[in-house]
Amino acid sequence: MIIFQGEPRLNAYFDNAATTKLSQTAREAMLPMLDEIYGNPSSLHSHGQAAARQLQHAREAIARCIGATAREITFTAGGTEANNQAIISAARLGDKAGKKHIISTQIEHHAVLHCLEMLEKEQGYAITLLPVDPATGIMRMDDLQAALRDDTCLVTIMMANNEIGSLQPIAEIGALCRERGVTFHTDAVQALGHIPVDVNALNVDMLSLSGHKFHGPKGVGALYCRRGVPLRPLLRGGAQERNRRAGTENTPAIVGMAAALVEEFAELDETAARVAGYRDQLIQGLLKIEKSHLNGCATNRLPGNVNLCFHGIEGEALLLLLDMQGVAGSSGSACTSGSLDPSHVLLALGLPHEIAHGSLRLSLSRYTTQEEIDHALRVIPGVVAKLREMSPVWQEG
């Protein structure tokens, strides 16, 4: 049987949670840094000082977007480095004060979970991973309240989950941590550029971001660290970034990241409303498929996140057939795409392995079109039906 005969070919990209297309605004901002203003920002000559000024402009622009000051922004090579620096810095400072307990959740990105695992196994820290509500993927404040101890030195909880899109109560968490005198870090890699973020209203001490999640370049990110909160460097070398991050700054990427973020924040409300409308179309259309269900909160989720499970199919086969039909999606985090294990996030929601294996994440961006939405809604039901025809588990069920 040949499916989708005569179906028009369209390359519909729905993996923006993994990475986004570089915006034209970011590209144009980067070009002068490659061709004209190419000096080392640490150099005293005019070429270097021209680059240093561009670096400072970018720092100020990013700070304005999140309600911070320029001195509170440290540039990194991406979200993973920012997460590691925040966590390890807070952990070491806690150790000096005799505090070696850290609280996080079961659904964090591996950049956080693996860092915590290292601290637990190699340095003797006690790690508490809070559960989330199975229906929403959102942690409960009562659980955090109960988990806080006198020796808690850090709470690190993501703002928005990279797989199911659920938004955590960051402002409430931050207020509780501030009341208890505990440092609070949030991984905002998936959130920034897609929802409003104000570090003061959210009561955060540290916040991680990554340029390629909001149409900036890859390989660049930043860490916000509130003034007065000590930050230890991960890398040793030069005195760049006010002794917080050694190594010559990647000026073209930093400038591109800042330009992309400013563009996103300038059109945030309009873009979020349009993308959320597309998201809801996808969710409503795909839930018409027999034995499908939505993962994560139906309402309190990222504007561009869709994550569903289809019973009786395997996620890898689903992705391959969808790609043949011009739909690029994901079955979970891109960082674990080579693994046969189901998503740790879906398992934390209480889904059995056989159902978690049949997940599909579609993540949208400002460049998503109605044509792509329509194409996905035409193609996905047929692919699911075809896979179920070939599935002995589905046939037996």
CSV table of C-alpha atoms in Angstrom, one decimal:
chain,number,residue,atom,x,y,z
A,1,MET,CA,0.0,0.0,0.0
A,2,ILE,CA,1.4,3.4,-0.9
A,3,ILE,CA,0.3,6.1,1.4
A,4,PHE,CA,0.0,9.8,0.7
A,5,GLN,CA,0.1,9.3,-3.0
A,6,GLY,CA,0.0,12.7,-4.7
A,7,GLU,CA,0.6,14.5,-1.4
A,8,PRO,CA,2.5,17.7,-2.0
A,9,ARG,CA,6.0,17.7,-0.7
A,10,LEU,CA,6.6,20.4,2.0
A,11,ASN,CA,9.6,20.6,4.4
A,12,ALA,CA,7.8,21.5,7.6
A,13,TYR,CA,10.3,22.1,10.5
A,14,PHE,CA,8.9,21.3,13.9
A,15,ASP,CA,12.1,20.8,15.9
A,16,ASN,CA,12.7,24.4,17.2
A,17,ALA,CA,13.2,23.2,20.8
A,18,ALA,CA,16.3,21.5,19.5
A,19,THR,CA,17.5,24.5,17.5
A,20,THR,CA,16.1,27.4,15.6
A,21,LYS,CA,16.8,29.0,12.2
A,22,LEU,CA,19.2,31.9,12.4
A,23,SER,CA,17.2,35.1,11.9
A,24,GLN,CA,18.2,37.6,9.2
A,25,THR,CA,18.5,40.2,11.9
A,26,ALA,CA,21.1,38.2,13.8
A,27,ARG,CA,23.0,37.3,10.6
A,28,GLU,CA,23.2,41.0,9.6
A,29,ALA,CA,24.4,42.0,13.0
A,30,MET,CA,27.2,39.3,12.9
A,31,LEU,CA,28.6,40.1,9.5
A,32,PRO,CA,30.5,43.3,10.5
A,33,MET,CA,32.0,41.4,13.4
A,34,LEU,CA,33.5,39.0,10.9
A,35,ASP,CA,34.6,41.4,8.2
A,36,GLU,CA,35.4,44.7,9.9
A,37,ILE,CA,35.3,44.7,13.7
A,38,TYR,CA,37.3,41.5,14.2
A,39,GLY,CA,39.7,42.6,16.9
A,40,ASN,CA,40.2,40.9,20.3
A,41,PRO,CA,38.0,42.7,22.8
A,42,SER,CA,40.8,42.5,25.4
A,43,SER,CA,43.3,44.3,23.1
A,44,LEU,CA,44.0,48.0,23.8
A,45,HIS,CA,44.4,49.1,20.2
A,46,SER,CA,41.5,50.6,18.3
A,47,HIS,CA,40.5,47.3,16.6
A,48,GLY,CA,40.2,45.7,20.0
A,49,GLN,CA,38.3,48.5,21.6
A,50,ALA,CA,35.8,48.6,18.7
A,51,ALA,CA,35.1,45.0,19.4
A,52,ALA,CA,34.9,45.6,23.2
A,53,ARG,CA,32.3,48.3,22.6
A,54,GLN,CA,30.1,45.9,20.5
A,55,LEU,CA,30.5,43.4,23.3
A,56,GLN,CA,29.3,45.9,25.8
A,57,HIS,CA,26.3,46.9,23.6
A,58,ALA,CA,25.3,43.3,23.4
A,59,ARG,CA,25.6,42.8,27.1
A,60,GLU,CA,23.5,45.8,27.8
A,61,ALA,CA,20.9,44.7,25.3
A,62,ILE,CA,20.5,41.3,26.8
A,63,ALA,CA,20.3,42.7,30.3
A,64,ARG,CA,17.5,45.1,29.3
A,65,CYS,CA,15.5,42.3,27.9
A,66,ILE,CA,15.4,40.4,31.2
A,67,GLY,CA,15.4,43.4,33.6
A,68,ALA,CA,19.1,43.0,34.7
A,69,THR,CA,22.1,45.2,34.6
A,70,ALA,CA,25.0,44.6,32.2
A,71,ARG,CA,27.4,43.7,35.0
A,72,GLU,CA,25.1,40.8,35.9
A,73,ILE,CA,25.6,39.1,32.5
A,74,THR,CA,28.4,36.6,31.8
A,75,PHE,CA,28.8,35.2,28.3
A,76,THR,CA,29.3,31.5,27.9
A,77,ALA,CA,29.5,28.9,25.1
A,78,GLY,CA,25.8,27.9,25.6
A,79,GLY,CA,23.1,26.8,28.1
A,80,THR,CA,25.0,23.7,29.2
A,81,GLU,CA,28.0,25.7,30.3
A,82,ALA,CA,25.8,28.3,32.0
A,83,ASN,CA,23.9,25.7,33.9
A,84,ASN,CA,27.1,23.9,35.0
A,85,GLN,CA,28.7,27.2,36.1
A,86,ALA,CA,25.7,28.3,38.1
A,87,ILE,CA,25.3,24.9,39.9
A,88,ILE,CA,28.9,24.2,40.6
A,89,SER,CA,29.5,27.8,41.8
A,90,ALA,CA,26.6,27.6,44.2
A,91,ALA,CA,27.6,24.2,45.4
A,92,ARG,CA,31.2,25.2,46.2
A,93,LEU,CA,30.0,28.2,48.1
A,94,GLY,CA,27.5,26.1,50.0
A,95,ASP,CA,30.3,23.6,50.9
A,96,LYS,CA,32.3,26.4,52.5
A,97,ALA,CA,29.3,27.2,54.7
A,98,GLY,CA,28.8,23.6,55.6
A,99,LYS,CA,25.8,23.2,53.3
A,100,LYS,CA,25.8,20.3,50.8
A,101,HIS,CA,22.1,19.8,49.9
A,102,ILE,CA,20.7,20.7,46.5
A,103,ILE,CA,17.0,20.5,45.3
A,104,SER,CA,15.9,20.1,41.7
A,105,THR,CA,13.2,18.2,39.8
A,106,GLN,CA,13.0,14.8,38.0
A,107,ILE,CA,12.4,16.5,34.7
A,108,GLU,CA,15.4,18.8,34.3
A,109,HIS,CA,17.5,18.9,31.2
A,110,HIS,CA,20.5,16.5,31.4
A,111,ALA,CA,22.8,19.6,31.5
A,112,VAL,CA,21.5,20.0,35.1
A,113,LEU,CA,20.8,16.3,36.0
A,114,HIS,CA,24.3,15.1,35.0
A,115,CYS,CA,26.0,17.9,36.8
A,116,LEU,CA,24.0,17.1,40.0
A,117,GLU,CA,24.9,13.4,39.6
A,118,MET,CA,28.6,14.3,39.4
A,119,LEU,CA,28.3,16.4,42.6
A,120,GLU,CA,26.5,13.6,44.4
A,121,LYS,CA,28.9,10.7,43.3
A,122,GLU,CA,32.2,12.6,43.3
A,123,GLN,CA,31.8,15.2,46.0
A,124,GLY,CA,29.2,13.9,48.4
A,125,TYR,CA,26.4,16.3,47.9
A,126,ALA,CA,22.9,15.2,48.9
A,127,ILE,CA,20.5,15.7,45.9
A,128,THR,CA,16.7,15.8,46.1
A,129,LEU,CA,14.8,15.5,42.9
A,130,LEU,CA,11.2,16.6,43.3
A,131,PRO,CA,8.4,14.8,41.5
A,132,VAL,CA,6.0,16.6,39.2
A,133,ASP,CA,2.3,16.3,38.9
A,134,PRO,CA,1.6,13.5,36.3
A,135,ALA,CA,-1.2,15.4,34.7
A,136,THR,CA,0.6,18.7,34.2
A,137,GLY,CA,4.4,18.1,34.6
A,138,ILE,CA,4.4,21.0,37.1
A,139,MET,CA,6.1,20.6,40.5
A,140,ARG,CA,4.2,21.3,43.7
A,141,MET,CA,5.2,24.1,46.1
A,142,ASP,CA,4.4,21.9,49.1
A,143,ASP,CA,7.0,19.4,47.9
A,144,LEU,CA,9.6,22.1,47.7
A,145,GLN,CA,8.7,23.5,51.1
A,146,ALA,CA,9.0,20.0,52.7
A,147,ALA,CA,12.3,19.3,50.9
A,148,LEU,CA,14.1,22.5,52.1
A,149,ARG,CA,16.6,21.9,54.8
A,150,ASP,CA,19.0,23.9,57.0
A,151,ASP,CA,21.9,22.6,54.8
A,152,THR,CA,20.2,23.4,51.4
A,153,CYS,CA,22.6,25.6,49.4
A,154,LEU,CA,20.8,25.6,46.0
A,155,VAL,CA,17.5,25.1,44.3
A,156,THR,CA,17.7,24.7,40.6
A,157,ILE,CA,14.5,24.3,38.7
A,158,MET,CA,13.9,24.9,35.0
A,159,MET,CA,11.5,27.6,33.8
A,160,ALA,CA,10.0,25.6,30.9
A,161,ASN,CA,10.5,22.0,30.2
A,162,ASN,CA,12.3,21.2,26.9
A,163,GLU,CA,10.1,18.2,26.1
A,164,ILE,CA,6.6,18.8,27.4
A,165,GLY,CA,6.7,22.6,27.6
A,166,SER,CA,5.2,22.9,31.1
A,167,LEU,CA,5.9,26.1,32.9
A,168,GLN,CA,7.0,26.0,36.5
A,169,PRO,CA,6.0,28.5,39.2
A,170,ILE,CA,9.3,30.3,39.1
A,171,ALA,CA,8.3,33.5,40.9
A,172,GLU,CA,6.8,31.5,43.8
A,173,ILE,CA,9.9,29.3,44.0
A,174,GLY,CA,12.1,32.3,44.0
A,175,ALA,CA,10.2,34.0,46.7
A,176,LEU,CA,10.3,31.0,48.9
A,177,CYS,CA,14.1,30.5,48.3
A,178,ARG,CA,14.7,34.2,49.1
A,179,GLU,CA,12.7,33.9,52.3
A,180,ARG,CA,14.8,30.9,53.3
A,181,GLY,CA,18.1,32.3,52.2
A,182,VAL,CA,18.7,29.7,49.6
A,183,THR,CA,20.3,30.5,46.2
A,184,PHE,CA,17.9,29.9,43.3
A,185,HIS,CA,18.9,29.1,39.7
A,186,THR,CA,16.6,28.6,36.8
A,187,ASP,CA,17.4,27.0,33.4
A,188,ALA,CA,15.5,29.4,31.1
A,189,VAL,CA,17.0,28.1,27.9
A,190,GLN,CA,13.6,27.0,26.5
A,191,ALA,CA,11.7,29.9,27.9
A,192,LEU,CA,13.7,33.0,26.9
A,193,GLY,CA,12.5,34.6,23.7
A,194,HIS,CA,9.1,32.8,23.9
A,195,ILE,CA,7.5,34.1,27.2
A,196,PRO,CA,8.2,37.3,29.2
A,197,VAL,CA,11.1,37.0,31.6
A,198,ASP,CA,12.0,39.5,34.3
A,199,VAL,CA,14.6,38.4,36.7
A,200,ASN,CA,13.4,40.7,39.4
A,201,ALA,CA,9.7,39.8,39.2
A,202,LEU,CA,10.8,36.1,39.2
A,203,ASN,CA,13.1,36.4,42.2
A,204,VAL,CA,15.9,34.5,40.6
A,205,ASP,CA,19.5,34.6,41.6
A,206,MET,CA,20.9,33.0,38.5
A,207,LEU,CA,19.4,32.3,35.0
A,208,SER,CA,20.8,30.4,32.0
A,209,LEU,CA,20.1,31.2,28.4
A,210,SER,CA,21.2,29.9,25.0
A,211,GLY,CA,21.3,31.9,21.7
A,212,HIS,CA,20.3,29.2,19.3
A,213,LYS,CA,16.9,28.6,21.0
A,214,PHE,CA,15.6,32.0,19.9
A,215,HIS,CA,17.0,32.4,16.4
A,216,GLY,CA,20.5,33.4,17.4
A,217,PRO,CA,23.7,31.4,16.5
A,218,LYS,CA,24.8,28.1,18.1
A,219,GLY,CA,27.7,27.9,20.5
A,220,VAL,CA,26.9,31.0,22.6
A,221,GLY,CA,24.8,31.6,25.7
A,222,ALA,CA,24.9,33.7,28.9
A,223,LEU,CA,24.5,33.4,32.6
A,224,TYR,CA,22.7,36.0,34.6
A,225,CYS,CA,24.0,36.2,38.2
A,226,ARG,CA,22.3,38.7,40.5
A,227,ARG,CA,24.6,41.4,41.9
A,228,GLY,CA,25.9,40.2,45.3
A,229,VAL,CA,25.7,36.5,44.5
A,230,PRO,CA,29.2,35.1,44.2
A,231,LEU,CA,30.0,33.3,40.9
A,232,ARG,CA,33.0,31.0,40.6
A,233,PRO,CA,34.7,30.5,37.2
A,234,LEU,CA,34.7,27.0,35.6
A,235,LEU,CA,37.5,27.9,33.2
A,236,ARG,CA,40.9,29.2,34.2
A,237,GLY,CA,43.0,31.4,32.1
A,238,GLY,CA,42.6,35.1,31.2
A,239,ALA,CA,40.6,37.8,33.0
A,240,GLN,CA,37.8,38.0,30.5
A,241,GLU,CA,34.2,38.5,31.6
A,242,ARG,CA,35.4,40.2,34.8
A,243,ASN,CA,37.3,37.0,35.8
A,244,ARG,CA,34.1,34.9,35.6
A,245,ARG,CA,34.8,33.1,32.3
A,246,ALA,CA,38.3,32.8,30.8
A,247,GLY,CA,38.8,32.8,27.1
A,248,THR,CA,38.5,35.3,24.2
A,249,GLU,CA,34.8,36.2,23.8
A,250,ASN,CA,33.1,35.0,20.6
A,251,THR,CA,32.1,38.5,19.6
A,252,PRO,CA,30.2,37.7,16.3
A,253,ALA,CA,28.1,35.1,18.1
A,254,ILE,CA,27.4,37.3,21.1
A,255,VAL,CA,26.4,40.2,19.0
A,256,GLY,CA,24.1,37.9,16.9
A,257,MET,CA,22.5,36.4,20.0
A,258,ALA,CA,21.8,39.9,21.4
A,259,ALA,CA,20.2,41.0,18.1
A,260,ALA,CA,18.0,37.9,17.9
A,261,LEU,CA,16.8,38.3,21.5
A,262,VAL,CA,16.0,42.0,21.1
A,263,GLU,CA,14.0,41.2,18.0
A,264,GLU,CA,12.1,38.4,19.9
A,265,PHE,CA,11.3,40.6,22.8
A,266,ALA,CA,10.1,43.5,20.6
A,267,GLU,CA,7.5,41.2,19.0
A,268,LEU,CA,6.9,38.8,21.9
A,269,ASP,CA,3.2,39.3,22.5
A,270,GLU,CA,2.3,39.1,18.8
A,271,THR,CA,4.5,36.1,18.1
A,272,ALA,CA,3.4,34.2,21.2
A,273,ALA,CA,-0.3,34.7,20.3
A,274,ARG,CA,0.2,33.5,16.7
A,275,VAL,CA,2.4,30.5,17.7
A,276,ALA,CA,0.0,29.5,20.5
A,277,GLY,CA,-2.8,29.5,18.0
A,278,TYR,CA,-0.9,27.1,15.7
A,279,ARG,CA,0.0,25.0,18.7
A,280,ASP,CA,-3.7,24.6,19.7
A,281,GLN,CA,-4.6,23.7,16.1
A,282,LEU,CA,-2.1,20.9,16.2
A,283,ILE,CA,-3.1,19.6,19.6
A,284,GLN,CA,-6.8,19.6,18.8
A,285,GLY,CA,-6.3,18.0,15.4
A,286,LEU,CA,-3.9,15.3,16.7
A,287,LEU,CA,-6.0,14.4,19.7
A,288,LYS,CA,-8.6,13.1,17.2
A,289,ILE,CA,-6.3,10.2,16.6
A,290,GLU,CA,-7.5,7.1,18.4
A,291,LYS,CA,-5.6,6.4,21.7
A,292,SER,CA,-3.6,9.6,21.7
A,293,HIS,CA,-3.0,11.9,24.6
A,294,LEU,CA,-1.3,15.2,25.4
A,295,ASN,CA,1.8,15.2,27.7
A,296,GLY,CA,2.2,18.2,30.0
A,297,CYS,CA,-0.2,20.9,31.0
A,298,ALA,CA,-2.9,21.8,28.5
A,299,THR,CA,-2.8,25.5,29.3
A,300,ASN,CA,0.3,26.5,31.3
A,301,ARG,CA,2.8,25.5,28.6
A,302,LEU,CA,5.1,27.2,26.1
A,303,PRO,CA,3.3,28.8,23.1
A,304,GLY,CA,5.2,26.6,20.6
A,305,ASN,CA,5.2,23.2,22.4
A,306,VAL,CA,3.2,20.1,21.4
A,307,ASN,CA,4.0,16.7,22.9
A,308,LEU,CA,1.7,13.7,22.4
A,309,CYS,CA,1.9,10.0,22.8
A,310,PHE,CA,0.3,7.6,20.3
A,311,HIS,CA,-0.3,4.1,21.8
A,312,GLY,CA,1.0,1.1,19.8
A,313,ILE,CA,3.8,2.7,17.9
A,314,GLU,CA,7.5,3.3,18.3
A,315,GLY,CA,8.8,6.9,18.2
A,316,GLU,CA,11.9,6.3,16.1
A,317,ALA,CA,9.8,4.8,13.3
A,318,LEU,CA,7.4,7.6,13.5
A,319,LEU,CA,10.1,10.2,13.1
A,320,LEU,CA,11.6,8.5,10.1
A,321,LEU,CA,8.3,8.1,8.3
A,322,LEU,CA,7.3,11.7,9.1
A,323,ASP,CA,10.7,12.9,7.7
A,324,MET,CA,10.0,11.1,4.5
A,325,GLN,CA,6.7,13.0,4.3
A,326,GLY,CA,8.4,16.4,4.9
A,327,VAL,CA,7.7,16.8,8.7
A,328,ALA,CA,10.7,17.2,11.0
A,329,GLY,CA,9.9,16.5,14.6
A,330,SER,CA,11.4,14.9,17.7
A,331,SER,CA,10.6,12.1,20.1
A,332,GLY,CA,12.2,13.9,23.0
A,333,SER,CA,15.4,15.9,23.7
A,334,ALA,CA,17.8,16.2,20.9
A,335,CYS,CA,20.6,15.4,23.3
A,336,THR,CA,19.3,11.8,23.7
A,337,SER,CA,18.2,11.2,20.2
A,338,GLY,CA,20.5,8.2,19.8
A,339,SER,CA,19.2,6.4,22.8
A,340,LEU,CA,16.6,3.6,22.8
A,341,ASP,CA,15.5,4.5,26.3
A,342,PRO,CA,12.2,6.4,26.6
A,343,SER,CA,12.3,10.0,27.8
A,344,HIS,CA,13.1,10.5,31.5
A,345,VAL,CA,10.5,13.3,31.5
A,346,LEU,CA,7.7,11.1,30.2
A,347,LEU,CA,8.6,8.4,32.7
A,348,ALA,CA,8.5,11.0,35.5
A,349,LEU,CA,4.9,11.7,34.4
A,350,GLY,CA,4.1,8.0,35.2
A,351,LEU,CA,3.8,6.8,31.6
A,352,PRO,CA,4.7,3.1,31.1
A,353,HIS,CA,7.7,2.4,28.8
A,354,GLU,CA,5.7,1.1,25.9
A,355,ILE,CA,3.6,4.3,25.7
A,356,ALA,CA,6.5,6.7,26.4
A,357,HIS,CA,8.3,5.2,23.4
A,358,GLY,CA,5.5,6.4,21.1
A,359,SER,CA,5.9,10.1,21.8
A,360,LEU,CA,6.1,13.0,19.3
A,361,ARG,CA,7.3,16.5,20.1
A,362,LEU,CA,6.5,19.2,17.6
A,363,SER,CA,8.0,22.6,18.5
A,364,LEU,CA,7.1,25.8,16.7
A,365,SER,CA,8.7,29.2,16.1
A,366,ARG,CA,8.1,32.6,14.8
A,367,TYR,CA,8.7,31.2,11.3
A,368,THR,CA,6.1,28.5,11.5
A,369,THR,CA,3.3,28.9,8.9
A,370,GLN,CA,-0.3,27.9,8.6
A,371,GLU,CA,0.8,25.8,5.5
A,372,GLU,CA,3.1,23.8,7.7
A,373,ILE,CA,0.4,23.2,10.3
A,374,ASP,CA,-2.0,22.0,7.7
A,375,HIS,CA,0.6,19.7,6.2
A,376,ALA,CA,1.4,18.1,9.5
A,377,LEU,CA,-2.3,17.5,10.3
A,378,ARG,CA,-2.7,15.8,6.9
A,379,VAL,CA,0.4,13.6,7.2
A,380,ILE,CA,0.6,12.6,10.9
A,381,PRO,CA,-2.7,10.6,11.2
A,382,GLY,CA,-1.8,8.5,8.2
A,383,VAL,CA,1.7,7.7,9.4
A,384,VAL,CA,0.3,6.7,12.8
A,385,ALA,CA,-2.3,4.5,11.1
A,386,LYS,CA,0.3,2.9,8.9
A,387,LEU,CA,2.6,2.1,11.8
A,388,ARG,CA,-0.3,0.6,13.8
A,389,GLU,CA,-1.1,-1.7,10.9
A,390,MET,CA,2.4,-3.1,11.2
A,391,SER,CA,2.5,-3.2,15.0
A,392,PRO,CA,1.7,-6.6,16.6
A,393,VAL,CA,1.2,-4.9,19.9
A,394,TRP,CA,-1.5,-2.7,18.4
A,395,GLN,CA,-3.1,-5.6,16.6
A,396,GLU,CA,-3.2,-7.7,19.7
A,397,GLY,CA,-4.7,-4.8,21.7
